[in-house]
Amino acid sequence: MQHFIKTSDLDIPTIHKILEKANHYRDKTPEKILEDKTIITAFFENSTRTLSSFEIAAKNLGAKVIRLDVSKSSTSKGETIADTAANLNAMNPHAIIIRHKNAGAGEHLARHIDCPIINGGDGAHAHPTQALLDLLTIFNHFKGDIKGKKVGIVGDIKNSRVANSNIELLTRFGLDITLIAPPHFLPYTTLKTSHNLKESIKNLDILISLRTQTERHNYQIYGSLKDYAKDFCVTKDLIANQDIIILHPGPVHHNIDLDDEVLKDDRCKVLDQVNNGVLIRMAVIEHCVL
Ligand code: NCD
């Protein structure tokens, strides 16, 4: 059985197959290969893109999708995640897609469940399908020639599961990563780091901007988002005429992470990422379920 909790669960040949499959689904109406399958989405944390992306992906392949309505589930009555899992398991689903505010929730669930668990984001730990869709966006833009490409990740890296998953995955594919953030947003790392976006951006082929994860801060460790934006917002001025692509997983803090002009620029791939997200999740669900 193939769970997908973190990017390192998949080896490079398998990831290549998933990228190929995702691109194949872009060009071809998918067959309903999951017609006899039931997939549960259990999102214990808010989501717009990821939940709908997974549900569309599963339905595109013909699966029945049952959304656990968390606000009405017994978790709000104090049921443990293990008990919820055991009950869901007894309904014999073919996969459960989980998002949870606690790191390790997917791994924990996998111990109590007989079907594949796909992680839709756990705390600040991992968001593996986001990293895969980012990789697909980069891979297609550079027509597969990505080894050695210089990628910057800018934002609240320390608290970001997207950063964690991208660092693992993009490093394995030979990209050269620089983490760019104020000191309080940088994790301990052996990667290159910078506090200066204006200087660092000049050397980059790709910049991944991330939202400040205010929901994971116990207290405000910085002045204000406006102060942060002065040095770290990606602006039209900063990217000038540079040959660079800009990614962001959403939701975007407008004019804090990316300015509105950058969002309208062809080099900004945010909507391509959303489109690639459905395709990648189709390929991932197929890989885990069949
Ligand atoms: C990210 C997440 O939830 O981790 N968004 C997403 O999945 N599209 C990033 C974020 O919330 O900032």
mmCIF file of C-alpha atoms and ligand atoms in Angstrom:
data_model
loop_
_atom_site.group_PDB
_atom_site.id
_atom_site.type_symbol
_atom_site.label_atom_id
_atom_site.label_comp_id
_atom_site.label_asym_id
_atom_site.label_seq_id
_atom_site.Cartn_x
_atom_site.Cartn_y
_atom_site.Cartn_z
ATOM 1 C CA MET A 1 0.000 0.000 0.000
ATOM 2 C CA GLN A 2 1.335 3.416 -0.960
ATOM 3 C CA HIS A 3 0.768 6.284 1.457
ATOM 4 C CA PHE A 4 1.923 9.748 0.415
ATOM 5 C CA ILE A 5 2.802 11.662 3.557
ATOM 6 C CA LYS A 6 5.995 13.423 2.496
ATOM 7 C CA THR A 7 7.892 13.975 -0.759
ATOM 8 C CA SER A 8 10.648 11.542 0.261
ATOM 9 C CA ASP A 9 8.074 8.706 0.158
ATOM 10 C CA LEU A 10 8.521 8.706 -3.630
ATOM 11 C CA ASP A 11 11.742 7.980 -5.506
ATOM 12 C CA ILE A 12 12.837 9.989 -8.529
ATOM 13 C CA PRO A 13 11.668 7.532 -11.229
ATOM 14 C CA THR A 14 8.209 7.403 -9.617
ATOM 15 C CA ILE A 15 8.061 11.197 -9.475
ATOM 16 C CA HIS A 16 8.973 11.369 -13.172
ATOM 17 C CA LYS A 17 6.110 8.972 -13.911
ATOM 18 C CA ILE A 18 3.723 11.167 -11.889
ATOM 19 C CA LEU A 19 4.838 14.313 -13.763
ATOM 20 C CA GLU A 20 4.346 12.504 -17.076
ATOM 21 C CA LYS A 21 0.932 11.244 -16.021
ATOM 22 C CA ALA A 22 -0.118 14.753 -14.964
ATOM 23 C CA ASN A 23 0.926 16.178 -18.333
ATOM 24 C CA HIS A 24 -0.878 13.338 -20.078
ATOM 25 C CA TYR A 25 -4.091 14.284 -18.255
ATOM 26 C CA ARG A 26 -3.697 17.865 -19.496
ATOM 27 C CA ASP A 27 -4.031 16.699 -23.082
ATOM 28 C CA LYS A 28 -6.457 13.826 -22.779
ATOM 29 C CA THR A 29 -9.894 13.404 -21.194
ATOM 30 C CA PRO A 30 -9.260 10.913 -18.405
ATOM 31 C CA GLU A 31 -10.986 7.561 -18.307
ATOM 32 C CA LYS A 32 -13.065 6.862 -15.194
ATOM 33 C CA ILE A 33 -10.499 4.453 -13.791
ATOM 34 C CA LEU A 34 -11.637 5.009 -10.185
ATOM 35 C CA GLU A 35 -15.337 4.440 -10.855
ATOM 36 C CA ASP A 36 -15.665 1.765 -8.154
ATOM 37 C CA LYS A 37 -13.576 3.661 -5.570
ATOM 38 C CA THR A 38 -14.585 5.821 -2.620
ATOM 39 C CA ILE A 39 -12.288 8.574 -1.409
ATOM 40 C CA ILE A 40 -12.757 10.482 1.832
ATOM 41 C CA THR A 41 -11.479 14.043 2.254
ATOM 42 C CA ALA A 42 -10.951 14.949 5.905
ATOM 43 C CA PHE A 43 -9.764 18.550 6.173
ATOM 44 C CA PHE A 44 -9.419 19.540 9.821
ATOM 45 C CA GLU A 45 -7.834 22.864 8.808
ATOM 46 C CA ASN A 46 -9.129 25.551 6.430
ATOM 47 C CA SER A 47 -8.469 25.213 2.746
ATOM 48 C CA THR A 48 -9.834 26.639 -0.486
ATOM 49 C CA ARG A 49 -7.516 25.440 -3.225
ATOM 50 C CA THR A 50 -6.216 22.163 -1.901
ATOM 51 C CA LEU A 51 -9.558 20.657 -0.862
ATOM 52 C CA SER A 52 -11.330 21.552 -4.110
ATOM 53 C CA SER A 53 -8.287 20.522 -6.142
ATOM 54 C CA PHE A 54 -8.201 17.041 -4.562
ATOM 55 C CA GLU A 55 -11.965 16.603 -4.906
ATOM 56 C CA ILE A 56 -11.995 17.664 -8.572
ATOM 57 C CA ALA A 57 -9.010 15.393 -9.242
ATOM 58 C CA ALA A 58 -10.717 12.367 -7.657
ATOM 59 C CA LYS A 59 -14.013 13.071 -9.472
ATOM 60 C CA ASN A 60 -12.222 13.535 -12.817
ATOM 61 C CA LEU A 61 -11.132 9.911 -12.462
ATOM 62 C CA GLY A 62 -14.662 8.783 -11.603
ATOM 63 C CA ALA A 63 -14.216 8.225 -7.847
ATOM 64 C CA LYS A 64 -17.009 8.831 -5.337
ATOM 65 C CA VAL A 65 -15.856 11.585 -2.985
ATOM 66 C CA ILE A 66 -17.165 11.827 0.561
ATOM 67 C CA ARG A 67 -16.225 14.970 2.437
ATOM 68 C CA LEU A 68 -16.010 14.570 6.193
ATOM 69 C CA ASP A 69 -17.733 17.665 7.489
ATOM 70 C CA VAL A 70 -15.288 18.439 10.238
ATOM 71 C CA SER A 71 -17.373 21.112 11.943
ATOM 72 C CA LYS A 72 -20.117 18.481 12.334
ATOM 73 C CA SER A 73 -17.792 15.528 13.011
ATOM 74 C CA SER A 74 -17.284 14.032 16.459
ATOM 75 C CA THR A 75 -13.769 15.489 16.667
ATOM 76 C CA SER A 76 -15.515 18.641 17.840
ATOM 77 C CA LYS A 77 -17.093 16.452 20.566
ATOM 78 C CA GLY A 78 -13.650 15.337 21.737
ATOM 79 C CA GLU A 79 -13.192 12.158 19.681
ATOM 80 C CA THR A 80 -9.490 11.418 19.105
ATOM 81 C CA ILE A 81 -8.128 11.312 15.592
ATOM 82 C CA ALA A 82 -7.385 7.591 16.096
ATOM 83 C CA ASP A 83 -11.052 6.892 16.907
ATOM 84 C CA THR A 84 -12.243 8.977 13.974
ATOM 85 C CA ALA A 85 -9.784 7.027 11.819
ATOM 86 C CA ALA A 86 -10.981 3.628 13.051
ATOM 87 C CA ASN A 87 -14.559 4.580 12.237
ATOM 88 C CA LEU A 88 -13.699 5.909 8.798
ATOM 89 C CA ASN A 89 -11.694 2.750 8.194
ATOM 90 C CA ALA A 90 -14.691 0.571 8.949
ATOM 91 C CA MET A 91 -16.467 2.210 5.989
ATOM 92 C CA ASN A 92 -13.792 0.705 3.696
ATOM 93 C CA PRO A 93 -12.657 3.781 1.738
ATOM 94 C CA HIS A 94 -9.973 3.361 -0.937
ATOM 95 C CA ALA A 95 -8.043 6.436 0.206
ATOM 96 C CA ILE A 96 -8.268 9.200 2.796
ATOM 97 C CA ILE A 97 -6.905 12.648 2.073
ATOM 98 C CA ILE A 98 -6.178 14.514 5.271
ATOM 99 C CA ARG A 99 -5.212 18.041 6.223
ATOM 100 C CA HIS A 100 -4.512 18.797 9.871
ATOM 101 C CA LYS A 101 -2.960 21.590 11.919
ATOM 102 C CA ASN A 102 -0.730 19.091 13.745
ATOM 103 C CA ALA A 103 2.488 17.910 12.131
ATOM 104 C CA GLY A 104 2.488 14.124 11.910
ATOM 105 C CA ALA A 105 -1.311 13.725 11.693
ATOM 106 C CA GLY A 106 -1.119 11.801 8.396
ATOM 107 C CA GLU A 107 1.579 9.478 9.696
ATOM 108 C CA HIS A 108 -0.486 8.866 12.826
ATOM 109 C CA LEU A 109 -3.616 8.123 10.798
ATOM 110 C CA ALA A 110 -1.711 5.700 8.566
ATOM 111 C CA ARG A 111 -1.100 3.471 11.604
ATOM 112 C CA HIS A 112 -4.850 3.013 12.175
ATOM 113 C CA ILE A 113 -6.076 2.668 8.621
ATOM 114 C CA ASP A 114 -6.030 -0.004 5.914
ATOM 115 C CA CYS A 115 -6.135 2.304 2.872
ATOM 116 C CA PRO A 116 -3.648 4.835 1.464
ATOM 117 C CA ILE A 117 -3.366 8.149 3.309
ATOM 118 C CA ILE A 118 -2.558 11.207 1.213
ATOM 119 C CA ASN A 119 -1.311 14.237 3.098
ATOM 120 C CA GLY A 120 -2.982 17.512 2.121
ATOM 121 C CA GLY A 121 -0.787 19.449 4.568
ATOM 122 C CA ASP A 122 0.143 18.716 8.198
ATOM 123 C CA GLY A 123 1.087 21.623 10.434
ATOM 124 C CA ALA A 124 4.407 23.171 9.452
ATOM 125 C CA HIS A 125 5.740 19.745 8.425
ATOM 126 C CA ALA A 126 4.852 18.777 4.848
ATOM 127 C CA HIS A 127 2.642 19.537 1.876
ATOM 128 C CA PRO A 128 3.886 17.010 -0.642
ATOM 129 C CA THR A 129 1.367 17.524 -3.466
ATOM 130 C CA GLN A 130 2.062 21.274 -3.384
ATOM 131 C CA ALA A 131 5.769 20.573 -3.899
ATOM 132 C CA LEU A 132 4.979 18.191 -6.765
ATOM 133 C CA LEU A 133 2.773 20.747 -8.503
ATOM 134 C CA ASP A 134 5.475 23.373 -8.045
ATOM 135 C CA LEU A 135 7.994 20.951 -9.539
ATOM 136 C CA LEU A 136 5.651 20.291 -12.488
ATOM 137 C CA THR A 137 5.240 24.041 -13.082
ATOM 138 C CA ILE A 138 9.020 24.530 -13.048
ATOM 139 C CA PHE A 139 9.695 21.363 -15.074
ATOM 140 C CA ASN A 140 7.288 22.360 -17.860
ATOM 141 C CA HIS A 141 8.497 25.960 -17.996
ATOM 142 C CA PHE A 142 12.106 24.857 -18.491
ATOM 143 C CA LYS A 143 11.114 21.901 -20.709
ATOM 144 C CA GLY A 144 12.642 19.449 -18.273
ATOM 145 C CA ASP A 145 16.013 21.215 -18.122
ATOM 146 C CA ILE A 146 15.930 22.039 -14.398
ATOM 147 C CA LYS A 147 19.168 20.683 -12.969
ATOM 148 C CA GLY A 148 21.280 23.546 -11.587
ATOM 149 C CA LYS A 149 18.497 26.107 -11.938
ATOM 150 C CA LYS A 150 18.657 28.714 -9.196
ATOM 151 C CA VAL A 151 15.578 28.914 -7.020
ATOM 152 C CA GLY A 152 14.922 31.331 -4.180
ATOM 153 C CA ILE A 153 12.301 30.714 -1.509
ATOM 154 C CA VAL A 154 11.208 33.943 0.149
ATOM 155 C CA GLY A 155 8.927 34.414 3.158
ATOM 156 C CA ASP A 156 8.092 32.735 6.432
ATOM 157 C CA ILE A 157 10.177 29.661 5.632
ATOM 158 C CA LYS A 158 10.510 28.538 9.233
ATOM 159 C CA ASN A 159 6.770 27.957 9.614
ATOM 160 C CA SER A 160 6.008 26.761 6.108
ATOM 161 C CA ARG A 161 5.214 23.162 5.175
ATOM 162 C CA VAL A 162 5.377 24.237 1.513
ATOM 163 C CA ALA A 163 8.988 25.326 2.015
ATOM 164 C CA ASN A 164 9.888 22.067 3.783
ATOM 165 C CA SER A 165 8.473 19.903 1.023
ATOM 166 C CA ASN A 166 9.958 22.034 -1.743
ATOM 167 C CA ILE A 167 13.391 22.032 -0.133
ATOM 168 C CA GLU A 168 13.420 18.229 0.012
ATOM 169 C CA LEU A 169 12.066 17.728 -3.498
ATOM 170 C CA LEU A 170 13.855 20.466 -5.435
ATOM 171 C CA THR A 171 17.205 19.605 -3.824
ATOM 172 C CA ARG A 172 16.779 16.007 -4.984
ATOM 173 C CA PHE A 173 16.142 17.237 -8.534
ATOM 174 C CA GLY A 174 19.402 19.211 -8.478
ATOM 175 C CA LEU A 175 18.057 22.746 -8.125
ATOM 176 C CA ASP A 176 20.245 25.238 -6.323
ATOM 177 C CA ILE A 177 18.248 26.704 -3.419
ATOM 178 C CA THR A 178 18.652 29.990 -1.527
ATOM 179 C CA LEU A 179 16.388 30.778 1.420
ATOM 180 C CA ILE A 180 15.565 34.493 1.602
ATOM 181 C CA ALA A 181 13.914 35.947 4.711
ATOM 182 C CA PRO A 182 14.383 38.138 7.740
ATOM 183 C CA PRO A 183 16.285 36.267 10.488
ATOM 184 C CA HIS A 184 13.125 35.392 12.470
ATOM 185 C CA PHE A 185 11.640 33.582 9.454
ATOM 186 C CA LEU A 186 14.730 31.484 8.656
ATOM 187 C CA PRO A 187 15.065 27.918 9.941
ATOM 188 C CA TYR A 188 18.387 26.357 10.976
ATOM 189 C CA THR A 189 19.732 25.157 7.654
ATOM 190 C CA THR A 190 22.804 24.131 5.712
ATOM 191 C CA LEU A 191 21.357 25.788 2.585
ATOM 192 C CA LYS A 192 22.446 29.226 1.367
ATOM 193 C CA THR A 193 20.524 32.020 3.088
ATOM 194 C CA SER A 194 20.045 35.721 2.487
ATOM 195 C CA HIS A 195 18.290 38.630 4.193
ATOM 196 C CA ASN A 196 18.417 40.706 1.016
ATOM 197 C CA LEU A 197 15.828 39.954 -1.667
ATOM 198 C CA LYS A 198 16.909 42.848 -3.864
ATOM 199 C CA GLU A 199 20.437 41.473 -4.215
ATOM 200 C CA SER A 200 19.575 37.777 -4.243
ATOM 201 C CA ILE A 201 16.858 37.955 -6.862
ATOM 202 C CA LYS A 202 19.350 39.006 -9.546
ATOM 203 C CA ASN A 203 20.836 35.511 -9.650
ATOM 204 C CA LEU A 204 17.594 33.552 -9.660
ATOM 205 C CA ASP A 205 15.724 31.647 -12.371
ATOM 206 C CA ILE A 206 12.764 30.913 -10.089
ATOM 207 C CA LEU A 207 11.366 32.631 -7.000
ATOM 208 C CA ILE A 208 8.821 30.928 -4.732
ATOM 209 C CA SER A 209 7.097 33.466 -2.498
ATOM 210 C CA LEU A 210 5.333 32.292 0.679
ATOM 211 C CA ARG A 211 2.686 33.793 2.923
ATOM 212 C CA THR A 212 3.499 34.799 6.481
ATOM 213 C CA GLN A 213 1.984 31.932 8.501
ATOM 214 C CA THR A 214 0.427 34.143 11.188
ATOM 215 C CA GLU A 215 -1.769 31.258 12.408
ATOM 216 C CA ARG A 216 1.381 29.431 13.538
ATOM 217 C CA HIS A 217 2.947 32.328 15.452
ATOM 218 C CA ASN A 218 2.463 32.279 19.211
ATOM 219 C CA TYR A 219 3.112 35.985 19.339
ATOM 220 C CA GLN A 220 4.065 38.663 16.824
ATOM 221 C CA ILE A 221 7.822 38.443 16.391
ATOM 222 C CA TYR A 222 8.069 41.164 13.719
ATOM 223 C CA GLY A 223 6.961 44.784 13.421
ATOM 224 C CA SER A 224 4.131 44.510 10.910
ATOM 225 C CA LEU A 225 3.418 42.838 7.600
ATOM 226 C CA LYS A 226 3.853 46.275 5.981
ATOM 227 C CA ASP A 227 7.397 46.501 7.410
ATOM 228 C CA TYR A 228 8.096 43.001 6.152
ATOM 229 C CA ALA A 229 6.762 43.944 2.709
ATOM 230 C CA LYS A 230 9.199 46.869 2.401
ATOM 231 C CA ASP A 231 12.070 44.405 2.074
ATOM 232 C CA PHE A 232 10.457 41.156 0.936
ATOM 233 C CA CYS A 233 7.447 41.940 -1.274
ATOM 234 C CA VAL A 234 8.139 40.879 -4.862
ATOM 235 C CA THR A 235 7.498 43.995 -6.925
ATOM 236 C CA LYS A 236 7.570 44.847 -10.629
ATOM 237 C CA ASP A 237 10.629 47.029 -9.904
ATOM 238 C CA LEU A 238 12.485 44.106 -8.377
ATOM 239 C CA ILE A 239 11.889 41.719 -11.262
ATOM 240 C CA ALA A 240 12.406 44.472 -13.897
ATOM 241 C CA ASN A 241 13.160 42.734 -17.228
ATOM 242 C CA GLN A 242 14.640 39.690 -15.635
ATOM 243 C CA ASP A 243 14.098 36.215 -17.098
ATOM 244 C CA ILE A 244 12.536 34.698 -13.998
ATOM 245 C CA ILE A 245 9.342 32.902 -12.994
ATOM 246 C CA ILE A 246 7.447 33.651 -9.784
ATOM 247 C CA LEU A 247 5.472 31.009 -7.896
ATOM 248 C CA HIS A 248 3.204 31.245 -4.850
ATOM 249 C CA PRO A 249 1.053 28.455 -3.357
ATOM 250 C CA GLY A 250 -1.735 30.835 -2.341
ATOM 251 C CA PRO A 251 -3.456 32.345 -0.545
ATOM 252 C CA VAL A 252 -1.492 35.477 -1.468
ATOM 253 C CA HIS A 253 -1.206 38.407 0.906
ATOM 254 C CA HIS A 254 -1.633 41.099 -1.758
ATOM 255 C CA ASN A 255 1.133 43.723 -1.839
ATOM 256 C CA ILE A 256 2.840 41.954 1.078
ATOM 257 C CA ASP A 257 4.058 38.772 -0.651
ATOM 258 C CA LEU A 258 3.534 39.828 -4.278
ATOM 259 C CA ASP A 259 2.400 43.185 -5.578
ATOM 260 C CA ASP A 260 -0.702 43.297 -7.756
ATOM 261 C CA GLU A 261 1.320 44.208 -10.855
ATOM 262 C CA VAL A 262 3.464 41.098 -10.439
ATOM 263 C CA LEU A 263 0.321 38.971 -10.107
ATOM 264 C CA LYS A 264 -0.749 40.214 -13.556
ATOM 265 C CA ASP A 265 2.678 39.611 -15.126
ATOM 266 C CA ASP A 266 3.169 36.633 -17.501
ATOM 267 C CA ARG A 267 6.148 35.540 -15.433
ATOM 268 C CA CYS A 268 3.867 34.932 -12.456
ATOM 269 C CA LYS A 269 2.724 31.294 -12.557
ATOM 270 C CA VAL A 270 0.174 31.275 -9.719
ATOM 271 C CA LEU A 271 -2.788 30.192 -11.868
ATOM 272 C CA ASP A 272 -0.675 27.644 -13.769
ATOM 273 C CA GLN A 273 0.151 26.182 -10.365
ATOM 274 C CA VAL A 274 -3.554 25.843 -9.535
ATOM 275 C CA ASN A 275 -4.182 24.188 -12.899
ATOM 276 C CA ASN A 276 -1.214 21.851 -12.452
ATOM 277 C CA GLY A 277 -2.446 21.054 -8.941
ATOM 278 C CA VAL A 278 -5.521 19.201 -10.211
ATOM 279 C CA LEU A 279 -3.432 17.244 -12.741
ATOM 280 C CA ILE A 280 -0.767 16.298 -10.189
ATOM 281 C CA ARG A 281 -3.415 15.203 -7.680
ATOM 282 C CA MET A 282 -5.083 13.023 -10.318
ATOM 283 C CA ALA A 283 -1.731 11.345 -10.929
ATOM 284 C CA VAL A 284 -1.013 11.015 -7.185
ATOM 285 C CA ILE A 285 -4.431 9.560 -6.345
ATOM 286 C CA GLU A 286 -4.118 7.088 -9.204
ATOM 287 C CA HIS A 287 -0.642 6.108 -8.021
ATOM 288 C CA CYS A 288 -1.785 5.531 -4.437
ATOM 289 C CA VAL A 289 -5.152 3.896 -5.090
ATOM 290 C CA LEU A 290 -4.518 1.562 -8.047
HETATM 291 C C1 NCD B 1 -0.493 26.511 1.558
HETATM 292 C C2 NCD B 1 -0.839 25.674 2.766
HETATM 293 O O1 NCD B 1 -2.006 25.510 3.113
HETATM 294 O O2 NCD B 1 0.109 25.200 3.344
HETATM 295 N N1 NCD B 1 -1.556 26.777 0.687
HETATM 296 C C3 NCD B 1 -2.095 25.831 -0.110
HETATM 297 O O3 NCD B 1 -2.111 24.656 0.179
HETATM 298 N N2 NCD B 1 -2.561 26.260 -1.299
HETATM 299 C C4 NCD B 1 0.257 27.723 1.906
HETATM 300 C C5 NCD B 1 -0.338 28.727 2.832
HETATM 301 O O4 NCD B 1 -1.384 28.517 3.440
HETATM 302 O O5 NCD B 1 0.280 29.789 2.963
#
